[in-house]
């Protein structure tokens, strides 16, 4: 017997997002590939973390998170969505939303279980599923409205189906599921007795009057929904790794135990900072995010249009898929590299968000940048377009 890697290692190779971020660094470009969200952190969040550090909050916390943060999460869900949840038995604070998703899959899925994944999908959803031994089953969202074809979700259900992943607002396409669309998913989940895992990390990045509807608030869905969110995007603290899962008290303890096994706890003083932000920043702050990022979206999409890279204008989140079929190259990666080398702006080949040969004519950009950086990216793309027509 020789030493060798496990078969699982092929499931978690470096993502295209990180790969393009590395290429961007090597090229000295502007990184609009990774959703790093480099806008300023709210003062209340920084103050809460700083005070916690100065007060010596440096040891392990309960594996489910500090009581103040769990209570703040419960209060927010009740205040914004009318969603009651017990902070003691139904909320688990984790090392980022990715940690919550991983722990939930480990707790609730068996190897061989099938889980429905809408595509284009977020790559970490796919690899996290596979690392749990689950089998993804793709249901396409049809552009430009990213709608689910009639009957396609039902047709994807088999006796092995165990769950459905719903990402709303969605990365990478910006899809915001309407109440009616969520009710259709809920109907399938209830009839087939399925879990629904929701990634709601972009819940406050909504445009043009759209509203976020948590799946767990729909009739019959509270007990079967695992709601996953976090502070990374809302407070621009992607490196802090503060996320959470909200689940029925039958499921939350097992999710917490897997989180404890992998991460022990989320960073103690940073939990305090997020709790402070959630306590002090109310609806006006969350509403302001949508207004601020709508302006960024519109400014960046105009630049893409001017550059001949037609955007699929998103309804939420802070990413945009753009049509790069006119860019030199035989694949999405070659086209993304051409844009990086000639315009100095990094994107992600959309093949990272599809299963099997799709997405070759698309790339994804992230516009969660400070205005000066975004303006420079817009300038470079417009200049790229001028050179492309010379």
XYZ file of C-alpha atoms in Angstrom:
390
model
C 0.000 0.000 0.000
C 1.444 3.385 -0.995
C 0.719 6.802 0.433
C -1.864 8.662 -1.611
C -4.446 11.436 -1.482
C -8.038 10.604 -0.670
C -10.568 10.409 -3.504
C -12.289 13.379 -1.891
C -9.420 15.746 -2.613
C -10.463 16.158 -6.248
C -13.751 17.664 -5.075
C -12.066 20.598 -3.345
C -9.382 21.771 -5.743
C -8.745 25.509 -6.014
C -11.836 27.354 -7.215
C -11.841 29.466 -10.371
C -12.600 32.463 -8.164
C -9.366 32.071 -6.221
C -7.495 31.112 -9.367
C -8.511 34.317 -11.132
C -7.733 36.338 -8.006
C -4.202 34.912 -8.109
C -3.908 35.706 -11.828
C -5.102 39.238 -11.086
C -2.389 39.657 -8.466
C 0.261 38.413 -10.891
C -0.987 40.796 -13.579
C -1.388 43.750 -11.204
C -5.040 44.156 -12.191
C -8.204 45.241 -10.417
C -9.793 42.229 -8.725
C -13.459 42.135 -9.666
C -13.331 38.346 -9.543
C -13.645 37.558 -5.833
C -16.500 38.923 -3.735
C -14.140 40.457 -1.200
C -16.411 43.453 -0.536
C -13.760 46.055 0.255
C -16.173 48.835 1.205
C -15.863 50.397 4.711
C -16.920 48.462 7.818
C -19.614 50.224 9.901
C -18.180 52.045 12.901
C -20.461 50.241 15.368
C -19.138 46.859 14.203
C -15.505 47.941 14.551
C -16.162 49.502 17.940
C -17.849 46.372 19.241
C -14.930 44.164 18.195
C -12.310 46.570 19.501
C -13.968 46.873 22.896
C -14.246 43.084 23.116
C -10.535 42.671 22.384
C -9.597 45.339 24.901
C -11.825 43.670 27.489
C -9.904 40.406 27.046
C -12.522 38.444 25.098
C -9.945 36.038 23.718
C -11.036 32.551 24.753
C -13.433 29.969 23.369
C -17.073 30.903 23.164
C -19.985 28.428 23.337
C -19.792 26.393 20.139
C -23.176 27.809 19.106
C -21.969 31.406 19.518
C -22.112 34.076 22.189
C -25.634 34.669 23.601
C -25.592 38.338 22.537
C -25.109 37.454 18.880
C -27.670 34.669 18.862
C -30.189 37.028 20.453
C -29.360 39.758 17.932
C -29.943 37.317 15.060
C -33.274 36.230 16.532
C -34.344 39.844 17.061
C -33.471 40.758 13.479
C -35.369 37.824 11.980
C -38.430 38.712 14.042
C -38.225 42.434 13.342
C -37.634 42.261 9.600
C -39.480 39.104 8.604
C -41.803 38.130 11.449
C -39.779 34.922 11.774
C -39.661 33.748 15.381
C -36.708 31.568 16.362
C -35.305 30.528 19.738
C -31.747 31.854 20.177
C -30.954 29.051 22.618
C -32.049 26.042 20.570
C -32.455 27.083 16.930
C -29.466 29.319 16.077
C -25.881 28.176 15.538
C -23.140 30.757 14.928
C -20.471 29.338 12.624
C -17.183 30.134 10.907
C -18.848 31.963 8.056
C -21.929 30.990 6.065
C -19.765 28.397 4.304
C -19.119 26.777 7.682
C -22.842 26.743 8.356
C -23.555 25.091 5.020
C -20.845 22.468 5.526
C -22.077 21.647 9.026
C -25.702 21.446 7.878
C -24.848 19.052 5.043
C -22.795 16.856 7.358
C -25.639 16.765 9.879
C -28.574 16.179 7.535
C -27.362 14.401 4.398
C -26.312 10.809 3.804
C -23.774 9.751 1.155
C -25.675 9.214 -2.074
C -28.493 11.620 -1.235
C -29.454 13.814 -4.169
C -29.805 17.576 -3.700
C -31.296 19.953 -6.280
C -28.982 22.808 -7.248
C -30.200 25.637 -9.484
C -27.657 26.681 -12.099
C -25.824 28.951 -12.475
C -24.822 28.035 -8.939
C -22.241 29.234 -6.426
C -19.286 26.850 -6.712
C -18.875 26.347 -2.958
C -22.423 24.977 -2.794
C -21.448 22.284 -5.269
C -18.129 21.314 -3.695
C -19.557 21.371 -0.180
C -22.325 19.024 -1.295
C -19.841 16.653 -2.882
C -17.576 16.710 0.158
C -20.551 15.398 2.159
C -20.945 12.545 -0.333
C -24.172 14.003 -1.712
C -25.042 14.047 -5.405
C -25.967 17.374 -7.046
C -28.820 17.409 -9.548
C -28.870 20.534 -11.695
C -32.022 22.464 -12.593
C -31.283 25.344 -14.987
C -32.402 28.931 -14.478
C -33.238 30.413 -17.868
C -31.806 33.816 -18.805
C -32.550 36.660 -18.968
C -35.021 36.440 -16.066
C -33.366 33.371 -14.525
C -36.699 31.592 -14.189
C -37.274 27.882 -13.577
C -38.898 26.122 -16.506
C -42.389 24.798 -15.830
C -42.191 21.288 -14.445
C -38.374 21.138 -14.447
C -38.006 21.081 -10.665
C -40.615 18.350 -10.305
C -38.983 16.338 -13.077
C -35.640 16.405 -11.222
C -37.057 14.687 -8.137
C -36.196 11.004 -7.640
C -36.576 8.596 -4.714
C -33.031 9.615 -3.690
C -33.773 13.346 -3.486
C -33.181 14.676 0.012
C -33.052 18.458 -0.379
C -33.059 21.623 -2.464
C -30.629 24.542 -2.260
C -32.110 28.011 -2.788
C -29.737 30.974 -3.030
C -31.660 34.255 -2.976
C -30.481 36.847 -3.853
C -28.269 34.608 -5.942
C -24.580 34.490 -6.688
C -23.609 34.716 -9.580
C -26.689 35.836 -11.537
C -28.418 38.200 -9.082
C -31.693 36.267 -9.197
C -34.188 37.233 -6.470
C -36.814 34.543 -6.006
C -40.310 35.991 -5.778
C -42.811 34.789 -3.198
C -44.633 32.875 -5.912
C -41.460 31.123 -7.044
C -40.573 30.227 -3.470
C -44.079 28.894 -2.894
C -43.627 26.633 -5.923
C -40.366 25.303 -4.454
C -42.035 24.908 -1.057
C -44.879 22.917 -2.603
C -42.380 20.454 -4.083
C -40.436 20.232 -0.821
C -43.534 19.533 1.258
C -45.008 16.954 -1.139
C -41.722 15.046 -1.360
C -40.679 15.615 2.285
C -37.423 17.420 1.482
C -35.088 19.759 3.318
C -34.519 23.202 1.820
C -31.127 24.783 2.473
C -31.247 28.522 1.830
C -28.237 30.748 1.328
C -29.509 34.242 2.206
C -26.147 35.972 2.676
C -27.139 38.738 0.201
C -30.563 39.305 1.760
C -30.078 43.093 2.037
C -28.685 43.658 -1.462
C -31.975 44.206 -3.276
C -32.839 46.619 -6.075
C -35.792 48.267 -7.766
C -38.295 47.728 -4.964
C -37.833 43.967 -4.628
C -38.155 42.367 -1.191
C -36.489 39.374 0.406
C -38.795 36.539 1.462
C -37.164 33.953 3.750
C -38.253 30.456 2.739
C -38.758 29.526 6.397
C -41.601 32.062 6.694
C -43.792 30.227 4.162
C -46.513 27.877 5.452
C -45.167 24.426 6.241
C -41.535 25.390 5.678
C -40.252 26.368 9.117
C -39.427 22.816 10.214
C -37.760 21.737 6.966
C -35.752 24.876 6.126
C -32.173 25.510 7.192
C -31.673 29.267 6.849
C -28.053 30.257 6.312
C -26.716 33.798 6.372
C -23.932 35.842 7.904
C -22.262 39.195 8.406
C -19.589 38.999 5.695
C -21.424 40.947 3.021
C -23.776 43.098 5.109
C -20.968 44.555 7.221
C -18.093 44.167 4.692
C -16.205 41.750 6.952
C -15.608 38.799 4.648
C -12.407 37.888 6.490
C -14.026 37.790 9.920
C -15.889 34.544 9.189
C -19.076 35.130 11.150
C -22.049 33.204 9.798
C -25.012 31.320 11.174
C -27.612 28.654 10.583
C -31.212 28.845 11.781
C -32.977 25.510 11.957
C -35.643 23.579 13.813
C -34.515 22.450 17.260
C -34.441 18.853 16.000
C -31.673 19.738 13.522
C -29.766 22.648 15.097
C -27.875 20.654 17.779
C -26.351 18.285 15.208
C -25.410 21.231 12.986
C -23.762 22.800 16.031
C -21.841 19.619 16.831
C -20.323 19.428 13.338
C -19.457 23.119 13.533
C -17.768 22.480 16.883
C -15.856 19.543 15.431
C -14.497 21.525 12.486
C -14.138 25.054 13.852
C -14.709 24.917 17.661
C -16.196 28.403 17.511
C -16.260 31.542 15.413
C -13.720 34.246 16.454
C -14.823 35.506 19.871
C -14.284 39.303 19.688
C -15.536 39.425 16.104
C -18.782 37.796 17.188
C -19.134 40.669 19.645
C -18.515 43.221 16.907
C -21.204 41.734 14.684
C -23.626 41.571 17.607
C -23.033 45.265 18.306
C -23.648 46.132 14.666
C -26.882 44.177 14.562
C -28.064 45.816 17.768
C -27.304 49.386 16.680
C -27.894 49.336 12.919
C -31.529 49.022 11.950
C -33.727 48.934 8.883
C -32.405 52.228 7.504
C -28.902 50.772 7.317
C -30.081 47.659 5.490
C -32.234 49.728 3.145
C -29.266 51.984 2.483
C -27.216 49.028 1.268
C -29.706 48.407 -1.511
C -29.702 52.054 -2.540
C -25.910 52.327 -2.452
C -25.304 49.156 -4.410
C -27.989 49.919 -6.985
C -25.949 52.966 -7.961
C -22.815 50.800 -8.187
C -24.711 48.236 -10.262
C -26.052 50.816 -12.684
C -22.687 52.549 -13.093
C -20.847 49.306 -13.726
C -23.468 47.809 -16.049
C -23.350 50.960 -18.183
C -19.598 50.535 -18.498
C -20.021 46.889 -19.505
C -22.568 47.898 -22.110
C -20.227 50.579 -23.440
C -17.441 47.990 -23.604
C -19.566 45.648 -25.705
C -19.907 43.141 -22.853
C -23.693 43.013 -22.541
C -24.645 42.563 -18.871
C -27.478 40.499 -17.441
C -28.528 43.246 -15.029
C -28.974 41.667 -11.573
C -31.966 42.157 -9.284
C -29.930 41.522 -6.143
C -26.529 40.565 -4.667
C -23.510 42.396 -6.121
C -22.363 40.360 -9.079
C -23.148 40.635 -12.763
C -22.815 38.084 -15.532
C -21.676 39.602 -18.823
C -21.737 38.232 -22.354
C -18.143 37.923 -23.608
C -18.844 35.976 -26.794
C -17.250 38.814 -28.789
C -13.979 38.620 -26.808
C -11.094 36.661 -28.365
C -10.713 33.152 -26.989
C -12.090 29.637 -27.282
C -13.358 29.359 -23.712
C -14.671 31.512 -20.904
C -11.318 31.281 -19.141
C -9.392 32.404 -22.201
C -11.796 35.309 -22.628
C -11.540 36.263 -18.948
C -7.734 36.164 -19.226
C -7.857 38.324 -22.373
C -9.872 40.973 -20.510
C -7.481 40.791 -17.547
C -4.375 41.143 -19.719
C -5.717 43.903 -21.965
C -8.012 45.852 -19.645
C -6.466 44.990 -16.278
C -9.809 43.898 -14.800
C -10.295 40.400 -13.378
C -13.500 38.398 -13.690
C -14.488 34.752 -13.217
C -15.210 32.391 -16.122
C -18.871 31.417 -15.790
C -18.035 27.762 -16.364
C -17.311 27.824 -12.613
C -21.056 28.219 -12.051
C -22.371 25.547 -14.412
C -22.133 21.804 -14.667
C -20.690 20.343 -17.834
C -19.748 22.590 -20.720
C -22.043 25.542 -20.094
C -21.213 29.187 -19.442
C -18.437 29.501 -22.035
C -19.786 32.835 -23.299
C -20.119 34.450 -19.864
C -17.929 35.874 -17.104
C -18.851 37.200 -13.675
C -17.759 40.532 -12.254
C -18.108 41.710 -8.632
C -18.909 45.402 -8.158
C -18.684 45.479 -4.339
C -15.871 48.007 -4.498
C -15.184 51.478 -3.212
C -16.262 54.094 -5.736
C -12.735 55.048 -6.765
C -11.864 51.431 -7.584
C -15.147 50.864 -9.404
C -14.731 54.046 -11.409
C -11.245 52.969 -12.459
C -12.564 49.570 -13.519
C -15.261 51.293 -15.592
C -12.636 53.532 -17.203
C -10.428 50.570 -18.073
C -13.297 48.619 -19.615
C -14.344 51.568 -21.777
C -10.735 52.071 -22.842
C -10.525 48.356 -23.653
C -13.528 48.746 -25.931
C -11.895 51.629 -27.791
C -8.722 49.620 -28.397
C -10.729 46.563 -29.444
C -12.243 48.552 -32.324
C -8.954 50.088 -33.514
